């Protein structure tokens, strides 16, 4: 399950941020490592919501700053 | 007064991408107008427009990937992409890529639009009705705002001088060049990247101008015939899209770095009609006063103007009124000629004035005047001035005047002169 979630999360990150797949490792920070700005991260969270059919509240979204954070939240809440 | 010259040109239009390619096609009498293909138009009264031809950059077509990365285009309405593209061309043409801080502080941007991100706004409005406000992109606002072309160009090139934007409907491009030239004259900057961009060829845009009865509706099966300024058969304008951007530069600054000088911005005149939201006053006094003011500023007599690039949109009312104002001002100038390049590319709204200033400066540089296509049978009221019907003419052009008039009764005229 979590492997599948991780793959889908990474795919979205690659598409939205236009970064190389190899750079999208679990520990990667969207802003510090992958060149996102704050608006990009808002859009990323929206894309996760769309992909996984869930709603991520703003206070939870603020804590999703790395690929692993996203995988963990989705695995625990979806 | 500090003098201002043009040292870079950039353009995206229905005739292609890149000034030289577009210029050769417009001189060749080609049309960029056709049936609308980007969206369902069969229920619209006007079903024709000038869309941007997509293809390889090397062939003179528009390839967005060569100008803005795909991941960034999702965040930008097409009008911003066109504006960035034309700016990129103009900046490369001018070879102005300073790195020292003082030069960056002295370089500004003033690129406007008449309408802005109309497609994005339309899509966003539908989105929040259908899926709710949480689904709206965080880039919705910055992808729609008119001044964001100037913003993006400044961010890309590091230009930290005046960052401004014009919104005066169909006069936008001319006002942007005129106002940016003034900033250089007033010593607020040494270099300004100026112009206009538009991408309103969408269902909402076409439907909106249809509703105000401004568009051609009688040429849906012969789109290349739809834009016919001063012709008896004209029945409204045909909308085009794209962008025109120039690099303006203080003369000594341009000379010192050995820049190619296309021409000089010697005159700029502005006026308001104070008459009606969409119609010009019957005597055309607003346009007359804008042209007169531009000539006065330039210190040039009406008799010394060789070419006028008209506003000439192909509307029944506007063409005759502009013609009348030109006749009053230039009636004794037997050598002047006037053409409307909207006959080939349609009306680019906020980009029109900038695109047409570029055509004017090319006419000066190349000694060729672009034609007024489809002018087969001029209106009885439009006689006595050579309107360059159907075919381009070789002429020595020393001084050109370009007119732009916009909804709300806002008028701008630019006077451009050969630099010798």
CSV table of C-alpha atoms in Angstrom, one decimal:
chain,number,residue,atom,x,y,z
A,1,UNK,CA,0.0,0.0,0.0
A,2,UNK,CA,2.6,2.6,1.1
A,3,UNK,CA,4.8,1.7,-1.9
A,4,UNK,CA,1.9,2.4,-4.2
A,5,UNK,CA,1.1,5.7,-2.4
A,6,UNK,CA,4.8,6.7,-2.6
A,7,UNK,CA,4.9,6.0,-6.3
A,8,UNK,CA,1.8,8.0,-6.9
A,9,UNK,CA,3.0,10.9,-4.8
A,10,UNK,CA,6.3,11.0,-6.6
A,11,UNK,CA,4.6,10.9,-10.0
A,12,UNK,CA,2.6,14.0,-9.0
A,13,UNK,CA,5.6,15.8,-7.7
A,14,UNK,CA,7.6,15.1,-10.9
A,15,UNK,CA,4.7,16.4,-13.1
A,16,UNK,CA,3.9,19.5,-11.1
A,17,UNK,CA,7.4,20.7,-10.3
A,18,UNK,CA,9.0,19.6,-13.5
A,19,UNK,CA,11.9,17.9,-11.7
A,20,UNK,CA,13.9,14.8,-12.5
A,21,UNK,CA,12.4,11.6,-11.0
A,22,UNK,CA,15.8,10.7,-9.4
A,23,UNK,CA,15.6,13.8,-7.2
A,24,UNK,CA,12.2,13.0,-5.8
A,25,UNK,CA,13.4,10.9,-2.9
A,26,UNK,CA,11.4,10.4,0.3
A,27,UNK,CA,13.5,12.9,2.3
A,28,UNK,CA,13.3,15.6,-0.4
A,29,UNK,CA,11.8,18.9,0.7
A,30,UNK,CA,9.5,20.5,-1.9
A,31,UNK,CA,10.9,24.0,-1.3
A,32,UNK,CA,14.5,23.4,-0.2
A,33,UNK,CA,15.4,20.5,-2.6
A,34,UNK,CA,12.9,20.6,-5.4
A,35,UNK,CA,12.6,24.3,-6.2
A,36,UNK,CA,9.0,24.8,-5.3
A,37,UNK,CA,7.6,28.0,-3.9
A,38,UNK,CA,4.8,28.4,-1.4
A,39,UNK,CA,2.1,28.5,-4.1
A,40,UNK,CA,3.6,25.4,-5.7
A,41,UNK,CA,3.1,23.5,-2.4
A,42,UNK,CA,-0.5,24.6,-2.2
A,43,UNK,CA,-1.1,23.3,-5.7
A,44,UNK,CA,0.7,20.0,-4.8
A,45,UNK,CA,-1.5,19.4,-1.8
A,46,UNK,CA,-4.6,20.0,-4.1
A,47,UNK,CA,-3.2,17.5,-6.6
A,48,UNK,CA,-2.8,14.9,-3.7
A,49,UNK,CA,-6.4,15.5,-2.7
A,50,UNK,CA,-7.5,15.0,-6.3
A,51,UNK,CA,-5.4,11.8,-6.8
A,52,UNK,CA,-6.4,10.2,-3.5
A,53,UNK,CA,-9.9,11.5,-3.2
A,54,UNK,CA,-9.4,13.0,0.2
A,55,UNK,CA,-9.4,16.4,1.8
A,56,UNK,CA,-6.3,17.7,3.5
A,57,UNK,CA,-7.1,20.4,6.0
A,58,UNK,CA,-5.0,23.6,6.0
A,59,UNK,CA,-3.3,22.9,9.3
A,60,UNK,CA,-2.2,19.4,8.1
A,61,UNK,CA,-1.2,20.7,4.7
A,62,UNK,CA,1.2,23.2,6.3
A,63,UNK,CA,3.1,20.2,7.8
A,64,UNK,CA,3.5,18.4,4.5
A,65,UNK,CA,6.9,19.8,3.5
A,66,UNK,CA,8.7,16.6,2.2
A,67,UNK,CA,7.7,13.7,0.0
A,68,UNK,CA,7.7,11.4,3.1
A,69,UNK,CA,5.3,13.8,4.9
A,70,UNK,CA,2.9,13.5,2.1
A,71,UNK,CA,3.2,9.7,1.9
A,72,UNK,CA,2.7,9.4,5.7
A,73,UNK,CA,-0.3,11.6,5.8
A,74,UNK,CA,-2.0,9.9,2.9
A,75,UNK,CA,-1.2,6.4,4.2
A,76,UNK,CA,-2.6,7.3,7.6
A,77,UNK,CA,-5.7,9.1,6.6
A,78,UNK,CA,-7.0,7.6,3.3
B,1,UNK,CA,15.5,66.3,-23.6
B,2,UNK,CA,17.0,62.8,-23.7
B,3,UNK,CA,16.3,61.0,-27.0
B,4,UNK,CA,14.8,57.6,-27.2
B,5,UNK,CA,15.6,55.0,-29.9
B,6,UNK,CA,14.3,51.5,-30.6
B,7,UNK,CA,17.0,48.8,-30.4
B,8,UNK,CA,15.0,45.5,-30.2
B,9,UNK,CA,11.9,44.1,-31.7
B,10,UNK,CA,9.8,41.0,-30.8
B,11,UNK,CA,6.4,39.7,-32.0
B,12,UNK,CA,4.0,36.8,-31.9
B,13,UNK,CA,1.0,37.2,-34.2
B,14,UNK,CA,-1.4,35.2,-36.3
B,15,UNK,CA,1.2,35.4,-39.1
B,16,UNK,CA,3.8,33.6,-36.9
B,17,UNK,CA,6.5,34.1,-34.3
B,18,UNK,CA,9.3,36.4,-34.9
B,19,UNK,CA,9.4,39.9,-36.5
B,20,UNK,CA,11.3,39.0,-39.7
B,21,UNK,CA,9.1,36.0,-40.6
B,22,UNK,CA,5.9,38.0,-39.9
B,23,UNK,CA,7.1,41.0,-41.8
B,24,UNK,CA,7.9,39.0,-44.9
B,25,UNK,CA,4.5,37.4,-44.8
B,26,UNK,CA,2.6,40.7,-44.3
B,27,UNK,CA,4.6,42.4,-47.1
B,28,UNK,CA,3.7,39.4,-49.3
B,29,UNK,CA,0.0,40.1,-48.7
B,30,UNK,CA,-0.7,37.0,-46.7
B,31,UNK,CA,-3.5,36.7,-44.1
B,32,UNK,CA,-3.4,35.2,-40.7
B,33,UNK,CA,-7.1,34.9,-40.3
B,34,UNK,CA,-9.2,31.7,-40.4
B,35,UNK,CA,-12.0,29.8,-38.9
B,36,UNK,CA,-11.8,29.5,-35.1
B,37,UNK,CA,-10.3,26.1,-34.2
B,38,UNK,CA,-9.4,26.4,-30.4
B,39,UNK,CA,-13.0,26.1,-29.1
B,40,UNK,CA,-16.6,25.5,-30.2
B,41,UNK,CA,-17.7,28.6,-32.1
B,42,UNK,CA,-20.6,27.3,-34.2
B,43,UNK,CA,-23.2,29.1,-32.0
B,44,UNK,CA,-21.3,32.4,-32.1
B,45,UNK,CA,-22.3,35.1,-34.6
B,46,UNK,CA,-18.6,35.6,-35.4
B,47,UNK,CA,-16.7,32.3,-36.1
B,48,UNK,CA,-13.4,33.7,-37.4
B,49,UNK,CA,-10.3,35.0,-35.8
B,50,UNK,CA,-6.5,35.3,-36.0
B,51,UNK,CA,-5.1,32.4,-33.9
B,52,UNK,CA,-1.4,31.9,-33.3
B,53,UNK,CA,0.0,29.3,-35.7
B,54,UNK,CA,1.7,26.6,-33.6
B,55,UNK,CA,4.8,24.7,-34.9
B,56,UNK,CA,8.6,24.9,-35.0
B,57,UNK,CA,10.3,28.2,-34.0
B,58,UNK,CA,12.8,27.7,-36.8
B,59,UNK,CA,10.0,27.7,-39.3
B,60,UNK,CA,8.5,30.9,-38.0
B,61,UNK,CA,5.8,29.3,-35.9
B,62,UNK,CA,5.0,29.5,-32.2
B,63,UNK,CA,6.5,26.8,-30.1
B,64,UNK,CA,5.7,27.6,-26.5
B,65,UNK,CA,8.4,25.2,-25.1
B,66,UNK,CA,11.1,27.5,-26.6
B,67,UNK,CA,9.9,30.4,-24.5
B,68,UNK,CA,8.3,29.2,-21.2
B,69,UNK,CA,8.7,25.7,-19.7
B,70,UNK,CA,5.6,23.5,-19.7
B,71,UNK,CA,5.5,23.3,-15.9
B,72,UNK,CA,5.4,27.1,-15.7
B,73,UNK,CA,2.8,27.5,-18.5
B,74,UNK,CA,0.2,25.8,-16.2
B,75,UNK,CA,0.6,28.9,-14.0
B,76,UNK,CA,0.2,31.5,-16.8
B,77,UNK,CA,-2.6,32.6,-19.0
B,78,UNK,CA,-1.6,32.5,-22.7
B,79,UNK,CA,-1.5,36.4,-22.8
B,80,UNK,CA,1.4,36.3,-20.4
B,81,UNK,CA,3.2,33.5,-22.4
B,82,UNK,CA,2.8,35.6,-25.6
B,83,UNK,CA,4.1,38.7,-23.8
B,84,UNK,CA,7.2,36.8,-22.4
B,85,UNK,CA,7.9,35.4,-25.8
B,86,UNK,CA,7.8,38.8,-27.6
B,87,UNK,CA,9.9,40.3,-24.7
B,88,UNK,CA,12.5,37.5,-25.0
B,89,UNK,CA,12.8,38.1,-28.8
B,90,UNK,CA,13.2,41.8,-28.3
B,91,UNK,CA,15.8,41.5,-25.6
B,92,UNK,CA,17.8,39.0,-27.6
B,93,UNK,CA,17.5,41.2,-30.7
B,94,UNK,CA,18.8,44.2,-28.6
B,95,UNK,CA,21.5,42.0,-27.0
B,96,UNK,CA,20.8,43.8,-23.7
B,97,UNK,CA,21.5,41.4,-20.9
B,98,UNK,CA,23.3,43.5,-18.2
B,99,UNK,CA,24.7,41.9,-15.1
B,100,UNK,CA,26.0,44.8,-13.1
B,101,UNK,CA,23.5,46.2,-10.5
B,102,UNK,CA,23.4,49.8,-11.7
B,103,UNK,CA,22.4,48.7,-15.3
B,104,UNK,CA,19.8,46.4,-13.9
B,105,UNK,CA,18.4,49.3,-11.8
B,106,UNK,CA,18.3,51.4,-14.9
B,107,UNK,CA,16.3,48.9,-17.0
B,108,UNK,CA,12.5,48.7,-16.6
B,109,UNK,CA,9.5,46.9,-18.1
B,110,UNK,CA,6.1,48.3,-19.2
B,111,UNK,CA,4.1,45.6,-21.0
B,112,UNK,CA,0.3,45.9,-20.8
B,113,UNK,CA,-2.8,44.1,-22.0
B,114,UNK,CA,-6.3,45.3,-22.8
B,115,UNK,CA,-8.2,42.5,-21.2
B,116,UNK,CA,-5.7,40.1,-19.4
B,117,UNK,CA,-6.4,36.5,-18.4
B,118,UNK,CA,-9.9,36.2,-19.7
B,119,UNK,CA,-9.7,32.4,-20.5
B,120,UNK,CA,-8.2,31.8,-17.0
B,121,UNK,CA,-11.0,33.9,-15.3
B,122,UNK,CA,-13.7,32.1,-17.4
B,123,UNK,CA,-12.3,28.7,-16.5
B,124,UNK,CA,-11.9,29.6,-12.8
B,125,UNK,CA,-15.5,30.9,-12.6
B,126,UNK,CA,-16.8,27.6,-14.0
B,127,UNK,CA,-14.5,25.6,-11.7
B,128,UNK,CA,-15.7,27.1,-8.4
B,129,UNK,CA,-19.4,26.7,-9.5
B,130,UNK,CA,-18.8,23.0,-10.4
B,131,UNK,CA,-16.3,21.8,-7.9
B,132,UNK,CA,-16.2,24.5,-5.2
B,133,UNK,CA,-13.7,27.1,-4.2
B,134,UNK,CA,-11.2,24.7,-2.6
B,135,UNK,CA,-10.4,23.4,-6.1
B,136,UNK,CA,-9.3,26.8,-7.4
B,137,UNK,CA,-5.5,26.9,-8.3
B,138,UNK,CA,-3.3,29.1,-6.1
B,139,UNK,CA,-2.0,30.5,-9.4
B,140,UNK,CA,-5.5,31.7,-10.5
B,141,UNK,CA,-4.9,35.3,-9.6
B,142,UNK,CA,-1.2,35.7,-10.6
B,143,UNK,CA,-2.0,34.0,-14.0
B,144,UNK,CA,-4.7,36.5,-14.7
B,145,UNK,CA,-3.3,39.9,-13.6
B,146,UNK,CA,-2.3,42.2,-16.5
B,147,UNK,CA,0.9,43.5,-14.9
B,148,UNK,CA,2.3,40.0,-14.4
B,149,UNK,CA,3.9,40.1,-17.9
B,150,UNK,CA,6.1,43.0,-16.6
B,151,UNK,CA,6.6,41.0,-13.4
B,152,UNK,CA,7.7,37.8,-15.1
B,153,UNK,CA,10.0,39.6,-17.6
B,154,UNK,CA,11.7,41.5,-14.7
B,155,UNK,CA,12.1,38.3,-12.7
B,156,UNK,CA,13.6,36.4,-15.7
B,157,UNK,CA,16.1,39.1,-16.6
B,158,UNK,CA,16.7,40.8,-13.3
B,159,UNK,CA,15.5,44.2,-14.5
B,160,UNK,CA,15.0,46.3,-11.4
B,161,UNK,CA,14.0,49.6,-12.8
B,162,UNK,CA,10.4,50.9,-13.3
B,163,UNK,CA,8.0,48.0,-13.4
B,164,UNK,CA,4.7,49.2,-14.8
B,165,UNK,CA,1.8,48.1,-16.9
B,166,UNK,CA,-0.8,49.8,-19.2
B,167,UNK,CA,-4.5,49.0,-19.5
B,168,UNK,CA,-6.2,51.2,-22.0
B,169,UNK,CA,-8.1,48.7,-24.1
B,170,UNK,CA,-7.0,48.9,-27.8
B,171,UNK,CA,-4.6,51.8,-27.1
B,172,UNK,CA,-2.6,49.8,-24.6
B,173,UNK,CA,0.4,48.9,-26.8
B,174,UNK,CA,0.8,52.5,-28.1
B,175,UNK,CA,0.4,54.0,-24.6
B,176,UNK,CA,3.0,51.5,-23.2
B,177,UNK,CA,5.6,52.5,-25.8
B,178,UNK,CA,4.8,56.2,-25.4
B,179,UNK,CA,4.8,56.2,-21.6
B,180,UNK,CA,8.0,54.0,-21.4
B,181,UNK,CA,9.8,56.4,-23.8
B,182,UNK,CA,8.8,59.3,-21.4
B,183,UNK,CA,10.3,57.4,-18.5
B,184,UNK,CA,13.6,57.3,-20.4
B,185,UNK,CA,13.3,60.9,-21.4
B,186,UNK,CA,12.6,61.9,-17.8
B,187,UNK,CA,15.7,59.9,-16.7
B,188,UNK,CA,13.8,57.3,-14.7
B,189,UNK,CA,15.5,54.6,-16.8
B,190,UNK,CA,18.0,54.1,-19.6
B,191,UNK,CA,16.3,51.1,-21.1
B,192,UNK,CA,12.6,50.0,-21.1
B,193,UNK,CA,11.1,46.8,-22.5
B,194,UNK,CA,7.7,48.0,-23.6
B,195,UNK,CA,4.6,46.7,-25.5
B,196,UNK,CA,1.4,44.8,-25.2
B,197,UNK,CA,0.0,41.3,-25.3
B,198,UNK,CA,-3.5,39.8,-25.7
B,199,UNK,CA,-5.1,36.4,-25.8
B,200,UNK,CA,-8.8,37.1,-25.8
B,201,UNK,CA,-9.7,34.7,-28.6
B,202,UNK,CA,-11.8,32.5,-26.4
B,203,UNK,CA,-15.5,31.8,-26.2
B,204,UNK,CA,-16.1,34.5,-23.6
B,205,UNK,CA,-14.0,37.1,-25.5
B,206,UNK,CA,-15.6,36.4,-28.9
B,207,UNK,CA,-19.1,36.3,-27.4
B,208,UNK,CA,-18.5,39.5,-25.5
B,209,UNK,CA,-17.4,41.5,-28.5
B,210,UNK,CA,-20.2,39.9,-30.5
B,211,UNK,CA,-22.6,41.2,-27.9
B,212,UNK,CA,-21.3,44.7,-28.3
B,213,UNK,CA,-21.8,44.3,-32.0
B,214,UNK,CA,-18.1,45.0,-32.8
B,215,UNK,CA,-17.1,41.9,-34.7
B,216,UNK,CA,-17.5,40.9,-38.4
B,217,UNK,CA,-20.3,38.4,-38.8
B,218,UNK,CA,-20.6,38.2,-42.6
B,219,UNK,CA,-17.4,36.4,-43.5
B,220,UNK,CA,-17.6,33.2,-41.5
B,221,UNK,CA,-17.1,31.1,-44.7
B,222,UNK,CA,-14.4,33.4,-46.1
B,223,UNK,CA,-12.4,34.4,-43.0
B,224,UNK,CA,-9.4,35.9,-44.9
B,225,UNK,CA,-11.9,38.4,-46.4
B,226,UNK,CA,-13.3,39.4,-43.0
B,227,UNK,CA,-11.0,42.2,-42.1
B,228,UNK,CA,-11.4,44.9,-44.8
B,229,UNK,CA,-10.7,48.4,-43.5
B,230,UNK,CA,-12.3,51.3,-45.4
B,231,UNK,CA,-13.9,48.8,-47.8
B,232,UNK,CA,-17.6,49.2,-48.5
B,233,UNK,CA,-18.1,45.6,-47.5
B,234,UNK,CA,-16.6,45.9,-44.0
B,235,UNK,CA,-18.9,44.8,-41.2
B,236,UNK,CA,-16.8,44.8,-38.0
B,237,UNK,CA,-13.4,43.8,-36.7
B,238,UNK,CA,-11.8,40.3,-36.6
B,239,UNK,CA,-10.1,39.5,-33.4
B,240,UNK,CA,-6.5,38.4,-33.3
B,241,UNK,CA,-4.1,37.5,-30.5
B,242,UNK,CA,-0.4,37.8,-29.8
B,243,UNK,CA,2.1,40.3,-28.5
B,244,UNK,CA,4.5,43.0,-29.6
B,245,UNK,CA,7.4,44.2,-27.5
B,246,UNK,CA,10.2,46.7,-28.2
B,247,UNK,CA,13.4,47.6,-26.4
B,248,UNK,CA,13.5,51.4,-26.0
B,249,UNK,CA,16.9,52.9,-25.1
B,250,UNK,CA,18.3,56.3,-24.4
B,251,UNK,CA,20.3,57.3,-27.6
B,252,UNK,CA,23.7,57.8,-26.0
B,253,UNK,CA,23.4,54.6,-24.1
B,254,UNK,CA,22.5,52.7,-27.3
B,255,UNK,CA,25.4,54.3,-29.2
B,256,UNK,CA,27.9,53.6,-26.5
B,257,UNK,CA,27.3,49.9,-26.7
B,258,UNK,CA,27.0,49.9,-30.5
B,259,UNK,CA,23.4,48.7,-30.5
B,260,UNK,CA,21.5,48.4,-33.8
B,261,UNK,CA,19.1,51.3,-34.0
B,262,UNK,CA,15.8,50.7,-35.8
B,263,UNK,CA,14.4,54.2,-35.4
B,264,UNK,CA,13.6,57.0,-33.0
B,265,UNK,CA,10.5,57.6,-30.9
B,266,UNK,CA,10.1,61.3,-31.6
B,267,UNK,CA,6.5,62.0,-30.8
B,268,UNK,CA,3.7,60.7,-28.6
B,269,UNK,CA,0.3,62.3,-28.2
B,270,UNK,CA,-2.7,61.3,-26.0
B,271,UNK,CA,-6.3,62.4,-25.8
B,272,UNK,CA,-9.7,61.4,-24.5
B,273,UNK,CA,-13.0,61.5,-26.4
B,274,UNK,CA,-15.3,62.3,-23.4
B,275,UNK,CA,-18.0,61.0,-25.7
B,276,UNK,CA,-19.2,57.3,-25.5
B,277,UNK,CA,-17.9,54.0,-24.1
B,278,UNK,CA,-17.5,52.3,-27.5
B,279,UNK,CA,-18.1,54.9,-30.3
B,280,UNK,CA,-15.8,57.7,-31.3
B,281,UNK,CA,-17.3,61.2,-31.8
B,282,UNK,CA,-18.5,61.7,-35.4
B,283,UNK,CA,-15.9,64.4,-36.0
B,284,UNK,CA,-13.0,62.2,-34.8
B,285,UNK,CA,-11.6,65.1,-32.7
B,286,UNK,CA,-10.1,62.7,-30.2
B,287,UNK,CA,-8.0,61.0,-32.8
B,288,UNK,CA,-7.2,64.3,-34.4
B,289,UNK,CA,-6.0,65.8,-31.1
B,290,UNK,CA,-3.8,62.7,-30.3
B,291,UNK,CA,-2.2,62.9,-33.8
B,292,UNK,CA,-1.7,66.7,-33.5
B,293,UNK,CA,-0.1,66.4,-30.0
B,294,UNK,CA,2.2,63.7,-31.2
B,295,UNK,CA,3.4,65.8,-34.2
B,296,UNK,CA,3.8,68.9,-32.0
B,297,UNK,CA,5.9,66.9,-29.5
B,298,UNK,CA,8.0,65.6,-32.4
B,299,UNK,CA,8.4,69.1,-33.9
B,300,UNK,CA,7.3,67.6,-37.2
B,301,UNK,CA,4.8,69.1,-39.7
B,302,UNK,CA,2.0,67.1,-41.0
B,303,UNK,CA,3.5,67.5,-44.5
B,304,UNK,CA,6.6,65.6,-43.4
B,305,UNK,CA,4.8,62.4,-42.5
B,306,UNK,CA,5.3,59.7,-45.1
B,307,UNK,CA,3.3,56.8,-43.7
B,308,UNK,CA,0.4,56.3,-41.3
B,309,UNK,CA,-0.3,52.9,-39.7
B,310,UNK,CA,-4.0,53.4,-39.0
B,311,UNK,CA,-6.1,52.2,-36.1
B,312,UNK,CA,-8.3,51.0,-39.1
B,313,UNK,CA,-10.2,48.1,-37.4
B,314,UNK,CA,-12.7,47.5,-40.2
B,315,UNK,CA,-15.7,48.7,-38.3
B,316,UNK,CA,-18.3,50.7,-40.3
B,317,UNK,CA,-18.2,53.7,-38.0
B,318,UNK,CA,-14.6,53.9,-36.8
B,319,UNK,CA,-12.8,53.6,-40.2
B,320,UNK,CA,-14.6,56.6,-41.7
B,321,UNK,CA,-14.2,58.7,-38.6
B,322,UNK,CA,-10.4,58.1,-38.4
B,323,UNK,CA,-10.1,58.7,-42.2
B,324,UNK,CA,-11.9,62.0,-41.7
B,325,UNK,CA,-9.6,63.1,-38.9
B,326,UNK,CA,-6.5,62.1,-40.9
B,327,UNK,CA,-7.8,64.0,-44.0
B,328,UNK,CA,-8.3,67.1,-41.9
B,329,UNK,CA,-4.8,67.0,-40.5
B,330,UNK,CA,-2.9,65.6,-43.5
B,331,UNK,CA,-5.1,66.9,-46.3
B,332,UNK,CA,-2.4,69.0,-47.9
B,333,UNK,CA,0.2,66.2,-47.8
B,334,UNK,CA,-0.2,64.6,-51.2
B,335,UNK,CA,2.6,62.1,-50.5
B,336,UNK,CA,1.3,60.5,-47.3
B,337,UNK,CA,-0.1,57.0,-47.5
B,338,UNK,CA,-2.0,55.0,-44.9
B,339,UNK,CA,-2.6,51.3,-44.4
B,340,UNK,CA,-4.2,49.0,-41.8
B,341,UNK,CA,-2.2,45.9,-41.0
B,342,UNK,CA,-5.3,44.7,-39.1
B,343,UNK,CA,-6.5,43.6,-42.5
B,344,UNK,CA,-3.9,40.8,-42.3
B,345,UNK,CA,-3.7,39.8,-38.7
B,346,UNK,CA,-7.0,41.1,-37.2
B,347,UNK,CA,-7.3,43.3,-34.2
B,348,UNK,CA,-4.9,42.3,-31.4
B,349,UNK,CA,-6.6,44.7,-28.9
B,350,UNK,CA,-4.0,45.5,-26.2
B,351,UNK,CA,-1.2,44.2,-28.4
B,352,UNK,CA,-2.3,46.1,-31.5
B,353,UNK,CA,-0.5,49.4,-30.8
B,354,UNK,CA,2.8,47.7,-30.1
B,355,UNK,CA,2.6,45.3,-33.1
B,356,UNK,CA,1.7,48.3,-35.4
B,357,UNK,CA,4.5,50.4,-34.0
B,358,UNK,CA,6.9,47.6,-35.0
B,359,UNK,CA,5.4,47.4,-38.5
B,360,UNK,CA,5.8,51.2,-38.7
B,361,UNK,CA,9.5,51.0,-37.8
B,362,UNK,CA,10.0,48.1,-40.2
B,363,UNK,CA,8.4,50.3,-42.9
B,364,UNK,CA,11.0,53.0,-42.1
B,365,UNK,CA,13.9,50.5,-42.0
B,366,UNK,CA,13.0,48.5,-45.1
B,367,UNK,CA,11.4,51.2,-47.3
B,368,UNK,CA,8.3,49.1,-47.8
B,369,UNK,CA,4.7,49.9,-46.7
B,370,UNK,CA,2.5,46.9,-45.8
B,371,UNK,CA,-0.8,46.7,-47.7
B,372,UNK,CA,-4.4,47.0,-46.7
B,373,UNK,CA,-5.8,43.6,-47.7
B,374,UNK,CA,-9.4,43.3,-49.1
B,375,UNK,CA,-9.6,47.0,-49.8
B,376,UNK,CA,-11.4,46.4,-53.2
B,377,UNK,CA,-14.0,49.1,-53.1
B,378,UNK,CA,-13.3,52.0,-50.7
B,379,UNK,CA,-16.2,53.8,-49.1
B,380,UNK,CA,-17.2,57.0,-50.8
B,381,UNK,CA,-16.1,58.9,-47.7
B,382,UNK,CA,-12.7,57.4,-47.8
B,383,UNK,CA,-11.2,58.9,-51.0
B,384,UNK,CA,-8.2,61.1,-51.6
B,385,UNK,CA,-5.5,59.3,-49.6
B,386,UNK,CA,-3.5,56.3,-50.9
B,387,UNK,CA,-4.7,53.5,-48.6
B,388,UNK,CA,-2.2,51.0,-50.0
B,389,UNK,CA,-4.8,48.6,-51.3
B,390,UNK,CA,-4.1,44.9,-51.7
B,391,UNK,CA,-0.3,45.1,-52.4
B,392,UNK,CA,2.7,46.4,-50.5
B,393,UNK,CA,4.4,49.5,-51.9
B,394,UNK,CA,8.1,50.4,-52.0
B,395,UNK,CA,8.4,53.9,-50.6
B,396,UNK,CA,11.1,55.9,-48.8
B,397,UNK,CA,9.7,56.4,-45.3
B,398,UNK,CA,11.4,58.9,-43.0
B,399,UNK,CA,8.5,59.5,-40.6
B,400,UNK,CA,5.7,57.2,-39.7
B,401,UNK,CA,2.7,57.8,-37.4
B,402,UNK,CA,0.8,55.0,-35.7
B,403,UNK,CA,-2.7,55.4,-34.3
B,404,UNK,CA,-4.5,53.5,-31.6
B,405,UNK,CA,-7.9,54.2,-30.2
B,406,UNK,CA,-9.6,52.3,-27.4
B,407,UNK,CA,-13.0,51.7,-25.8
B,408,UNK,CA,-13.7,54.4,-23.2
B,409,UNK,CA,-12.5,57.0,-25.7
B,410,UNK,CA,-8.8,56.7,-25.1
B,411,UNK,CA,-6.5,57.7,-28.0
B,412,UNK,CA,-2.7,57.5,-28.5
B,413,UNK,CA,-0.5,58.3,-31.5
B,414,UNK,CA,3.2,57.6,-31.9
B,415,UNK,CA,5.5,59.3,-34.3
B,416,UNK,CA,8.6,57.3,-35.3
B,417,UNK,CA,11.5,58.6,-37.4
B,418,UNK,CA,14.4,57.1,-39.2
B,419,UNK,CA,17.6,57.4,-37.3
B,420,UNK,CA,20.5,58.7,-39.4
